[in-house]
CSV table of C-alpha atoms in Angstrom, one decimal:
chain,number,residue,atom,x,y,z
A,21,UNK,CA,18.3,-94.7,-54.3
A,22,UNK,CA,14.6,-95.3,-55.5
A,23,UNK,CA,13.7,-94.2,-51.7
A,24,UNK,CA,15.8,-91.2,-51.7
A,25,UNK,CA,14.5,-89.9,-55.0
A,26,UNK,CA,10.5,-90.1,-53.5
A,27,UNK,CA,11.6,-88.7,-50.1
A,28,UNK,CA,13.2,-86.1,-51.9
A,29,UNK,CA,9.9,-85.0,-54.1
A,30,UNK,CA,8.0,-85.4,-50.9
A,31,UNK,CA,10.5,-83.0,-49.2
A,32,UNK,CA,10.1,-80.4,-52.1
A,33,UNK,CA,6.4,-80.7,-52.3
A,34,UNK,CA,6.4,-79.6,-48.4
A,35,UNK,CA,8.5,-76.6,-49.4
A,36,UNK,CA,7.1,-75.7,-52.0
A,37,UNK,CA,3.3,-76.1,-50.3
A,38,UNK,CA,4.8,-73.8,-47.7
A,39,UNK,CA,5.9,-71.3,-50.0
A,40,UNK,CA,2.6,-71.2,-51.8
A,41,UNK,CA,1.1,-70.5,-47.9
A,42,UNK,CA,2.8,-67.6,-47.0
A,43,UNK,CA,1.4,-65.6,-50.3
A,44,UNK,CA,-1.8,-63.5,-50.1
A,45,UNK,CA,-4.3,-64.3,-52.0
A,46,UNK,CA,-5.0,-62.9,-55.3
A,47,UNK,CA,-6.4,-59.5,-55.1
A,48,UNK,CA,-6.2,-59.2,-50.9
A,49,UNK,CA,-4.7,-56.5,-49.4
A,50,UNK,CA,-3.7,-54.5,-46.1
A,51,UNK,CA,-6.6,-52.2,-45.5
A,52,UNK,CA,-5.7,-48.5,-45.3
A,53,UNK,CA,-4.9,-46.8,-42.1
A,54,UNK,CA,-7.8,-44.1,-41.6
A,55,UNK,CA,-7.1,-41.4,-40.4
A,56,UNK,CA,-9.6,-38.3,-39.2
A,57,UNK,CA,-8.6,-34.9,-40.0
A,58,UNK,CA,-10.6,-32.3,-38.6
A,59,UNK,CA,-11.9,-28.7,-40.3
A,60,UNK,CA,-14.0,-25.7,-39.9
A,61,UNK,CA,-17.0,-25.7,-42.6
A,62,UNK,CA,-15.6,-22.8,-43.8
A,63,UNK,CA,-13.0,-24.3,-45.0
A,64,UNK,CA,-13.5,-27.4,-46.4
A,65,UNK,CA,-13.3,-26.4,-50.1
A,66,UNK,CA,-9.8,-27.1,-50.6
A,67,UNK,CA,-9.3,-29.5,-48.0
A,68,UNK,CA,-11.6,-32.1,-49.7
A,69,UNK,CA,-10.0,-31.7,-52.9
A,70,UNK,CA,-6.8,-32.4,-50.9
A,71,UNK,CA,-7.8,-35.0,-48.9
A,72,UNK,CA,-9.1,-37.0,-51.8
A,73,UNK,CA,-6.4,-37.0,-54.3
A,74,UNK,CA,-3.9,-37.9,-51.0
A,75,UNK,CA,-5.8,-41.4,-50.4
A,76,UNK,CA,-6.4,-42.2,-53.9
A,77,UNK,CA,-2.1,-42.0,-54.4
A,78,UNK,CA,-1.6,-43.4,-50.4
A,79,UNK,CA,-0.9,-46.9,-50.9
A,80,UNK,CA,-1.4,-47.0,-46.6
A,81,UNK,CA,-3.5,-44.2,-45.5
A,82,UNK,CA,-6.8,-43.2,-45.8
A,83,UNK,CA,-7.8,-39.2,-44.6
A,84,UNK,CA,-11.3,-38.8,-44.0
A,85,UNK,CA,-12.0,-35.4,-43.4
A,86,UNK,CA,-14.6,-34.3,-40.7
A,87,UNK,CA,-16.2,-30.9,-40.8
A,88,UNK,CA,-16.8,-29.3,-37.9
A,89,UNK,CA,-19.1,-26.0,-36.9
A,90,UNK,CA,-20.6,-23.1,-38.2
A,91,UNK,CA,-18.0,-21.1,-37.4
A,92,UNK,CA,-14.6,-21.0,-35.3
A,93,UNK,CA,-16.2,-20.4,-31.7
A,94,UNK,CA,-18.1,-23.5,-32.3
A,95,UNK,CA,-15.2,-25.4,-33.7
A,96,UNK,CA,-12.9,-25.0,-31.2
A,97,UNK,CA,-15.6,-25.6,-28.6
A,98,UNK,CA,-16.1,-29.1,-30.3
A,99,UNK,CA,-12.5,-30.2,-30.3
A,100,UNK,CA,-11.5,-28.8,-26.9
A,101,UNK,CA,-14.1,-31.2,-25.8
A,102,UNK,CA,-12.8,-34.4,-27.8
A,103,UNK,CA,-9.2,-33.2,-27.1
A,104,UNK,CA,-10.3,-32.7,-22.9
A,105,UNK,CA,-12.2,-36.2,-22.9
A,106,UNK,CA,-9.3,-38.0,-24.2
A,107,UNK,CA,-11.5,-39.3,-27.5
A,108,UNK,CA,-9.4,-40.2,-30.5
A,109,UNK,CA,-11.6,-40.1,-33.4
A,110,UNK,CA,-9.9,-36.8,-34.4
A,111,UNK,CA,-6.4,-37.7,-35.0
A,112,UNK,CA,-5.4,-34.1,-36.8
A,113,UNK,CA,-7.5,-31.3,-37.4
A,114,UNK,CA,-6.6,-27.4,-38.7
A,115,UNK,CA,-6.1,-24.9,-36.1
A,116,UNK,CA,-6.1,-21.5,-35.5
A,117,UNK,CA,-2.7,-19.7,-33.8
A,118,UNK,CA,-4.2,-18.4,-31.0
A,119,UNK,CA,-5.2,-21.5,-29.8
A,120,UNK,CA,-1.7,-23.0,-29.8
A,121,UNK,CA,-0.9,-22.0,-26.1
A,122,UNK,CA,-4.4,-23.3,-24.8
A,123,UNK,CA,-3.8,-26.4,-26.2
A,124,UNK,CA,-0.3,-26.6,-24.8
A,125,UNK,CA,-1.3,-25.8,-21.4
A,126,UNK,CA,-3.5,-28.9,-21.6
A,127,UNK,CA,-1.2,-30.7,-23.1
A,128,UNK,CA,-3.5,-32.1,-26.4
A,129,UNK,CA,-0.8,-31.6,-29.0
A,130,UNK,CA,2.0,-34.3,-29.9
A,131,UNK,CA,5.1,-33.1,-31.1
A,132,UNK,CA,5.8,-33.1,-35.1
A,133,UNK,CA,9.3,-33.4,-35.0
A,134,UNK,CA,9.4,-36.9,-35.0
A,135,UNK,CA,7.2,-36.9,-38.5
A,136,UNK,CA,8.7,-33.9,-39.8
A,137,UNK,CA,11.6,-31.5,-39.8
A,138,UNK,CA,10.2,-27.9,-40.6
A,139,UNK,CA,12.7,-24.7,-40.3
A,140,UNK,CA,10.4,-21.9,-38.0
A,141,UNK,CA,13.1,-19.5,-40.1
A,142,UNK,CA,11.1,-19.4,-43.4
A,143,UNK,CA,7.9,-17.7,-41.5
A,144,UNK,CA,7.7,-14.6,-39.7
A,145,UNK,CA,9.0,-14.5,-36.6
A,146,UNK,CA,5.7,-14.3,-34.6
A,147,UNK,CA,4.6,-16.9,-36.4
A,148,UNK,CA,7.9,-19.1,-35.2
A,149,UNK,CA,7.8,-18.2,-31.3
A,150,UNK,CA,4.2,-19.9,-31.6
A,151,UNK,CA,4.4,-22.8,-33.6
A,152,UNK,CA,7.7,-24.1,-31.4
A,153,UNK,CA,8.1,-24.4,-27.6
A,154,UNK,CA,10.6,-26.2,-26.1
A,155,UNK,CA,12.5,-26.8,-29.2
A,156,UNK,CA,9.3,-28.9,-30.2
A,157,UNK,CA,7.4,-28.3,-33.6
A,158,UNK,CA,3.7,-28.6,-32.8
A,159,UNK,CA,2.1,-26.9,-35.9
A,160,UNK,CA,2.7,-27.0,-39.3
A,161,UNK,CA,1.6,-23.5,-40.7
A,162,UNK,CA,-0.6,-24.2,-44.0
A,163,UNK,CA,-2.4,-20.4,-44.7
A,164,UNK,CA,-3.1,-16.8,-43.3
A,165,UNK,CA,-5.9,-14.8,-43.4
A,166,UNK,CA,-5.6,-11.0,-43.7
A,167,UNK,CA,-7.5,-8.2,-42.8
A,168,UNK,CA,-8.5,-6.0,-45.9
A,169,UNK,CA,-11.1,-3.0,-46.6
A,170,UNK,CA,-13.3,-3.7,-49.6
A,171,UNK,CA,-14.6,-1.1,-51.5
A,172,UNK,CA,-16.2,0.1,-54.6
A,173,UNK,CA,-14.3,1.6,-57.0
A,174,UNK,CA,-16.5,5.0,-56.8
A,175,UNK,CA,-15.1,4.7,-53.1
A,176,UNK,CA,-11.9,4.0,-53.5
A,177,UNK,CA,-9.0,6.3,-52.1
A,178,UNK,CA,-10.9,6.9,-49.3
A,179,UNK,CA,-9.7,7.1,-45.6
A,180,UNK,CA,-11.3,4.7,-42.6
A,181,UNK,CA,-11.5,7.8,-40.5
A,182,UNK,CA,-13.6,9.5,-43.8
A,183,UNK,CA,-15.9,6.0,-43.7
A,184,UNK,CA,-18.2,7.4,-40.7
A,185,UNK,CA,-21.3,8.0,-42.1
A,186,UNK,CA,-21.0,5.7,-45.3
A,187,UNK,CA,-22.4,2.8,-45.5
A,188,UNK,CA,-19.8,0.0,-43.9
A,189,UNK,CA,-20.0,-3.3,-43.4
A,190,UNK,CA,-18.1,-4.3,-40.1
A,191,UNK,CA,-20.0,-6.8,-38.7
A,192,UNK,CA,-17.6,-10.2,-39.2
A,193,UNK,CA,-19.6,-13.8,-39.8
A,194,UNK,CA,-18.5,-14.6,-36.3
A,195,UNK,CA,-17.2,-13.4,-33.0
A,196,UNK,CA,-13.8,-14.1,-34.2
A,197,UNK,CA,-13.9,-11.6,-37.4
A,198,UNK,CA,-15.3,-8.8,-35.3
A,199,UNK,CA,-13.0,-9.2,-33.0
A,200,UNK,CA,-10.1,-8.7,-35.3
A,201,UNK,CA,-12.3,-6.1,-37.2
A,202,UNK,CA,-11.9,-4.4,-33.6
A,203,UNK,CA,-8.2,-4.7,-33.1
A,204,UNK,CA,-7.4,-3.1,-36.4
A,205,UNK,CA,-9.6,0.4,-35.6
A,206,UNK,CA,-7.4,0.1,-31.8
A,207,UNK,CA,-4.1,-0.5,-34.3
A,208,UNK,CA,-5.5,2.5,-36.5
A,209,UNK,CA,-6.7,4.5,-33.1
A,210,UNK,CA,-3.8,4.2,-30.9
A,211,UNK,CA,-5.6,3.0,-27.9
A,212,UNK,CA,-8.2,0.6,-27.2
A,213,UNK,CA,-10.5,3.3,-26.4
A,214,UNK,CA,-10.3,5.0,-29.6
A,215,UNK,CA,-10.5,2.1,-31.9
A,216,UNK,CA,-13.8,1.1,-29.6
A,217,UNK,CA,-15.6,4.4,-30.3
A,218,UNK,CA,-14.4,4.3,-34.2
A,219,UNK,CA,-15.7,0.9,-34.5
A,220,UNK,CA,-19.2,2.2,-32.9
A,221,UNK,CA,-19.4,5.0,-35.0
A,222,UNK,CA,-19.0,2.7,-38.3
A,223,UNK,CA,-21.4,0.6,-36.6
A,224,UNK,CA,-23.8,3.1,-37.1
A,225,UNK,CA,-23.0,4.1,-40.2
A,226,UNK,CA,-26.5,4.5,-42.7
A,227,UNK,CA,-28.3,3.6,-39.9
A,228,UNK,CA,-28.2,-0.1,-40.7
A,229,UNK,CA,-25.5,-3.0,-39.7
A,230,UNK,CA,-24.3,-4.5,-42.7
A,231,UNK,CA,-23.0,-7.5,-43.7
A,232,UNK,CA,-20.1,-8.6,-46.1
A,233,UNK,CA,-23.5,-9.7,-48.0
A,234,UNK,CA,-24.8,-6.6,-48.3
A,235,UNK,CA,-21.7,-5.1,-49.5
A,236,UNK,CA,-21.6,-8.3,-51.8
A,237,UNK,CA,-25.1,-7.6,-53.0
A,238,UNK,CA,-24.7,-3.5,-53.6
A,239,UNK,CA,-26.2,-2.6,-50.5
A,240,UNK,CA,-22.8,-1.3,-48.6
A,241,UNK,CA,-20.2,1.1,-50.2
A,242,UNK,CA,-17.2,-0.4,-47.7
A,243,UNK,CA,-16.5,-3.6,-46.1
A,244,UNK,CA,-14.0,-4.2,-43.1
A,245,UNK,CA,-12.6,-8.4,-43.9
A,246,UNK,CA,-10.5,-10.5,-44.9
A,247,UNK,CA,-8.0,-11.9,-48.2
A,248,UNK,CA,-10.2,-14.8,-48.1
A,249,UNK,CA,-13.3,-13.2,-48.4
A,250,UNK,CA,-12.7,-11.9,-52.1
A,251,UNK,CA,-13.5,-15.6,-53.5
A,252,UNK,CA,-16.8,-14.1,-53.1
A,253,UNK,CA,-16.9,-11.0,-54.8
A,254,UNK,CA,-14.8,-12.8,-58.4
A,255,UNK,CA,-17.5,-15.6,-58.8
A,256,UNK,CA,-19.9,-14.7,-61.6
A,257,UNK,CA,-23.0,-14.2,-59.4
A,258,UNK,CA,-21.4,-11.4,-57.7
A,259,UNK,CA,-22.9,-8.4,-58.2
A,260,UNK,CA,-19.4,-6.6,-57.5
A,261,UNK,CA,-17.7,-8.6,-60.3
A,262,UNK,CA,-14.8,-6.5,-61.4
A,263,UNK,CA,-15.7,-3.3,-59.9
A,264,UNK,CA,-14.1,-3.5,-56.0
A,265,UNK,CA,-11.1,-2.0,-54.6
A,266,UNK,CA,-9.1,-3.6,-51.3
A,267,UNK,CA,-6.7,-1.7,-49.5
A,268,UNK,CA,-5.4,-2.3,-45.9
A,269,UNK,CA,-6.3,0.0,-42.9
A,270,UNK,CA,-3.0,2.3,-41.8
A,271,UNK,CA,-2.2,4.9,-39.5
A,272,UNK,CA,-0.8,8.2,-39.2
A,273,UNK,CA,2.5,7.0,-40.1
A,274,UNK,CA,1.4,5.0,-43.3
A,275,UNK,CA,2.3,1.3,-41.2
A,276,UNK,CA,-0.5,-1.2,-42.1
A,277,UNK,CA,-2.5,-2.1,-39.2
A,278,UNK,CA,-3.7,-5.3,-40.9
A,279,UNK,CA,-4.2,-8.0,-38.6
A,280,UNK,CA,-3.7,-11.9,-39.5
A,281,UNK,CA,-4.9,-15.2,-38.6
A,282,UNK,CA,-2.3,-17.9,-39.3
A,283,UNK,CA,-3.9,-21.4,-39.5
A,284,UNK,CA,-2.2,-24.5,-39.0
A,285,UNK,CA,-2.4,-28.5,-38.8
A,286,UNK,CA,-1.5,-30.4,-35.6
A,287,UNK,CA,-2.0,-33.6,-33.6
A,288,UNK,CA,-4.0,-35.2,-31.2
A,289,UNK,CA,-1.6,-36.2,-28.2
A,290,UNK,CA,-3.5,-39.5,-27.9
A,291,UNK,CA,-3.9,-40.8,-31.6
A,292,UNK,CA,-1.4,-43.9,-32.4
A,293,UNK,CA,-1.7,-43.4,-36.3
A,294,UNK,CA,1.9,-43.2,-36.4
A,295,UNK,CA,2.8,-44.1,-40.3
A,296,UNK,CA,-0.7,-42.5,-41.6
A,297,UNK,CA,0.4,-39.8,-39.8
A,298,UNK,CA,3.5,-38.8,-41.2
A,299,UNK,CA,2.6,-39.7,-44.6
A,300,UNK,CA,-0.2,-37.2,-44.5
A,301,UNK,CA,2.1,-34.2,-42.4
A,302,UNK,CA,4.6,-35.0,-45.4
A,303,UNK,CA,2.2,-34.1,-48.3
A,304,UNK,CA,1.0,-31.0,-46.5
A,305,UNK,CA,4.8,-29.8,-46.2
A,306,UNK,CA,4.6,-30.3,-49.8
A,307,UNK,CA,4.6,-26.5,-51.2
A,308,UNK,CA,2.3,-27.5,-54.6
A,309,UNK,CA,-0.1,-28.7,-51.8
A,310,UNK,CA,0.2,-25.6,-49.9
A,311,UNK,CA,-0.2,-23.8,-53.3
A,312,UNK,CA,-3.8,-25.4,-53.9
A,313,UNK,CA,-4.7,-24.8,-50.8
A,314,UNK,CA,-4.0,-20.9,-50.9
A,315,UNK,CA,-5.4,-21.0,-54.7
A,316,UNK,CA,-8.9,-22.3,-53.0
A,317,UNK,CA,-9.3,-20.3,-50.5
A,318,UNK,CA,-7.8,-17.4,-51.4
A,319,UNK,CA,-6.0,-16.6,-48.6
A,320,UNK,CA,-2.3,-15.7,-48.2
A,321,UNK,CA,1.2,-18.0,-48.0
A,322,UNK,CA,2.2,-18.3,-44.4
A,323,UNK,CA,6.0,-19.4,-45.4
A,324,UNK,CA,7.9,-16.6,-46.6
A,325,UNK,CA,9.0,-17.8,-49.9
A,326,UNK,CA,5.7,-18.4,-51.1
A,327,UNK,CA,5.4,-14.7,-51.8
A,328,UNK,CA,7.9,-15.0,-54.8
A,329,UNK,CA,5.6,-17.3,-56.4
A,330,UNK,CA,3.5,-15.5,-59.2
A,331,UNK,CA,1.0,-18.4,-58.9
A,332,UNK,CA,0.3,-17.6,-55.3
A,333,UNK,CA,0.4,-13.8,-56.3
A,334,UNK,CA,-2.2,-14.0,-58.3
A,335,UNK,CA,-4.3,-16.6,-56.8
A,336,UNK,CA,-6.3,-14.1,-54.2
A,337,UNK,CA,-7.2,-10.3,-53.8
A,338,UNK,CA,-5.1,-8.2,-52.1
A,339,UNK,CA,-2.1,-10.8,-52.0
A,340,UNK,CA,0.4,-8.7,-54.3
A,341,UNK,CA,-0.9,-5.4,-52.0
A,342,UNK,CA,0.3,-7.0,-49.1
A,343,UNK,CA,3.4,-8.6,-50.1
A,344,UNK,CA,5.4,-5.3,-49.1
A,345,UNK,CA,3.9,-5.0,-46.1
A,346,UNK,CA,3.9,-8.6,-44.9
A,347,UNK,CA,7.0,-7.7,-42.3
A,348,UNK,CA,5.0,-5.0,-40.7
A,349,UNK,CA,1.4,-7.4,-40.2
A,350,UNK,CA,-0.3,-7.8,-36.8
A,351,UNK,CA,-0.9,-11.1,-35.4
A,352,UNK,CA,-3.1,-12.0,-32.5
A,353,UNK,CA,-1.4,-11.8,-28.5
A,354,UNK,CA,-0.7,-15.4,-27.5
A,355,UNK,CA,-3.0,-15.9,-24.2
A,356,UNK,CA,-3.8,-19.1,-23.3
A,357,UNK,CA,-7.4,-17.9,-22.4
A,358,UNK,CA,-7.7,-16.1,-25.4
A,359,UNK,CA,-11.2,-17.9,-26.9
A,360,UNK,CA,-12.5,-16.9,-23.4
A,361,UNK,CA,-11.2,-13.2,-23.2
A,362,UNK,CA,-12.7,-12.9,-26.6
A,363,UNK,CA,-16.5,-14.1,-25.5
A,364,UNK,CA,-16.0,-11.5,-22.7
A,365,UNK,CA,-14.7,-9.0,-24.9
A,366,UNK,CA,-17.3,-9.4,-27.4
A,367,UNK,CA,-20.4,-9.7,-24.8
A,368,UNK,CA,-19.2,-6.1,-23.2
A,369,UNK,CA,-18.6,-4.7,-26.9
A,370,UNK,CA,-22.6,-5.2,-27.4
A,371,UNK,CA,-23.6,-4.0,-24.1
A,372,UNK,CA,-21.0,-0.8,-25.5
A,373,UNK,CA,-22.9,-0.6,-28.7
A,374,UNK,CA,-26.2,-0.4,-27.2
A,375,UNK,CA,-25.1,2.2,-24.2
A,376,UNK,CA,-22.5,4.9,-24.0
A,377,UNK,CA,-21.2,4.2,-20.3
A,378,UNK,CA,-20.6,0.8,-21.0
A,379,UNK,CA,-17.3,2.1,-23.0
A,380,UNK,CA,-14.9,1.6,-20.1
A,381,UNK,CA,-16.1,-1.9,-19.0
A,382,UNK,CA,-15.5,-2.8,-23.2
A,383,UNK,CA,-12.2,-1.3,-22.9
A,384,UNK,CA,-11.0,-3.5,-20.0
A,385,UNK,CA,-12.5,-6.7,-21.3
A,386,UNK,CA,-9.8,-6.1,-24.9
A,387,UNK,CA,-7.6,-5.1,-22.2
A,388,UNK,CA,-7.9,-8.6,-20.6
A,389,UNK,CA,-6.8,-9.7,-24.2
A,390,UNK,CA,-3.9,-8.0,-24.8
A,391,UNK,CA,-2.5,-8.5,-21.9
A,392,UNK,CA,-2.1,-12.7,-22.4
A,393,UNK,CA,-3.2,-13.0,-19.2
A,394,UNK,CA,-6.4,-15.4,-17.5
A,395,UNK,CA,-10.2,-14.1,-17.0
């Protein structure tokens, strides 16, 4: 009995040494899955405040977000390359609609469904056909950007065919801007020819091309851009502060001819971030997120609903304006070589602006657009 009763306090010693083994250590723990999300500059004013408060509550992911090019030519430029050389240090990054078919073709983009289950019913329907092929989610629709006219308000009321001749900022920060800038005068013309020679005759307006800035700074009476844009115009240095107008271009028949650029986060095919993943597609589902990301920016809701929220309403110029008209928006032909169409289109629109006869060759190149097809 004496040799039992030590054999069993050696035995339970053994367990219990073995119980003590298989806890961490005081204060250890798993370190955090990074994961790289991937912006414009432009827009990485709400997306750091995002990203931040995310891995501070994450108990397994961290988000590091990587900004990326001056403006969206050079962005997509950047992670077409990652994305074509098979590189994984991007595992998400925020894209813009017309790229979804490019990116498709090539086969970057994993599908979301197995992180997320999203119903394409609750955006418009354009916005649905591109978001989903093959009954596959690939992009999670987070914010729209919307074409608007800024004014003065001794300007307001006026007409974009009346704006020849005034001073009128049309010139976009980037190829992309102009390029919408462009397809609104051929939505307000009727033809590609007659929104071409509108938007040379603005281009000459006062003699001078202006700049948002310069309508910004008092310079310009008008300004062809966008929702987001009028962050500018309410901070206190502005020296528009409370005394600007925005309206939407329309036609002849009063329909808006307001085009939109719907952006959206998606996937590298090739990351294996699984859990971090999902955890960070969940919280950008999350409509408060979505919220703070439109209240940042100041752009407009992409999900339907969103436009029955008087925080959203109000968080942006020109949101409640285009409420109403939010069935009737233009968005962008889906044409898998659209970024390349566009550099065309834009290259023949300044040979256009600096001679008469290069009109028809300008025309074909939005043409080439338009019609979704290659270059």
């Amino acid at each position: 009995m004496f040799c039992c009763f030590f054999l069993s306090c050696a035995l339970i010693g053994t367990a219990a040494g073995c119980s003590c083994a298989r806890q961490p250590e005081a204060g250890l723990q798993k370190p955090k899955e990074e994961i790289i999300f991937a912006v414009q500059r432009d827009f990485t004013g709400a997306y750091e405040n995002i990203v931040r408060e995310f891995s501070e509550n994450s108990v397994g992911t961290e988000v590091q977000l990587k900004k990326i090019g001056s403006d969206s030519s050079d962005f997509y430029r950047i992670i077409s390359s990652v994305f074509l050389g098979g590189e994984i240090d991007i595992d998400m990054c925020l894209i813009e609609d017309v790229w979804i078919q490019d990116f498709l073709e090539n086969d970057y983009l994993a599908p979301l469904d197995e992180w997320i289950s999203i119903d394409p019913g609750q955006y418009p329907h354009a916005v649905a056909e591109r978001i989903q092929k093959e009954n596959h989610l690939y992009v999670l629709p987070l914010e729209q950007d919307v074409g608007l006219i800024y004014s003065r308000k001794e300007s307001a009321g006026f007409k974009i065919e009346d704006a020849v001749g005034r001073r009128v900022a049309v010139q976009g920060d980037d190829d992309g801007e102009t390029t919408v800038n462009i397809m609104e005068l051929i939505a307000f013309g009727g033809s590609v020819e007659e929104g071409l020679r509108l938007y040379k005759r603005l281009w000459q307006s006062g003699q001078k091309q202006f700049s948002f800035s310069d309508f910004k700074d008092g310079e310009a009476d008008l300004a062809l851009s966008y929702s987001g844009k009028g962050r500018e115009l309410v901070s206190a240095s502005s020296n528009v502060q409370g005394r600007f107008d925005v309206e939407t271009i329309t036609d002849s028949q009063d329909q808006s001819c307001a085009v939109a650029r719907v952006y959206g986060a998606v996937v590298n095919k090739r990351s294996e971030k699984t859990q971090g993943i999902e955890e960070f597609l969940e919280y950008l589902s999350r409509e408060d997120v979505q919220i703070a990301i439109l209240k940042e920016h100041g752009t407009l809701p992409v999900k339907e609903s969103l436009y029955d929220n008087d925080v959203v309403l109000d968080s942006g110029v020109g949101i409640r304006m285009i409420k109403p008209l939010k069935e009737t928006l233009i968005y962008r032909e889906e044409n898998p070589h659209y970024m390349l169409c566009m550099e065309n289109a834009i290259k023949a629109v300044e040979r256009y602006l600096a001679d008469d006869a290069a009109l028809q060759d300008a025309c074909a190149a939005f043409e080439e657009i338009y019609s979704g097809a290659g270059v």
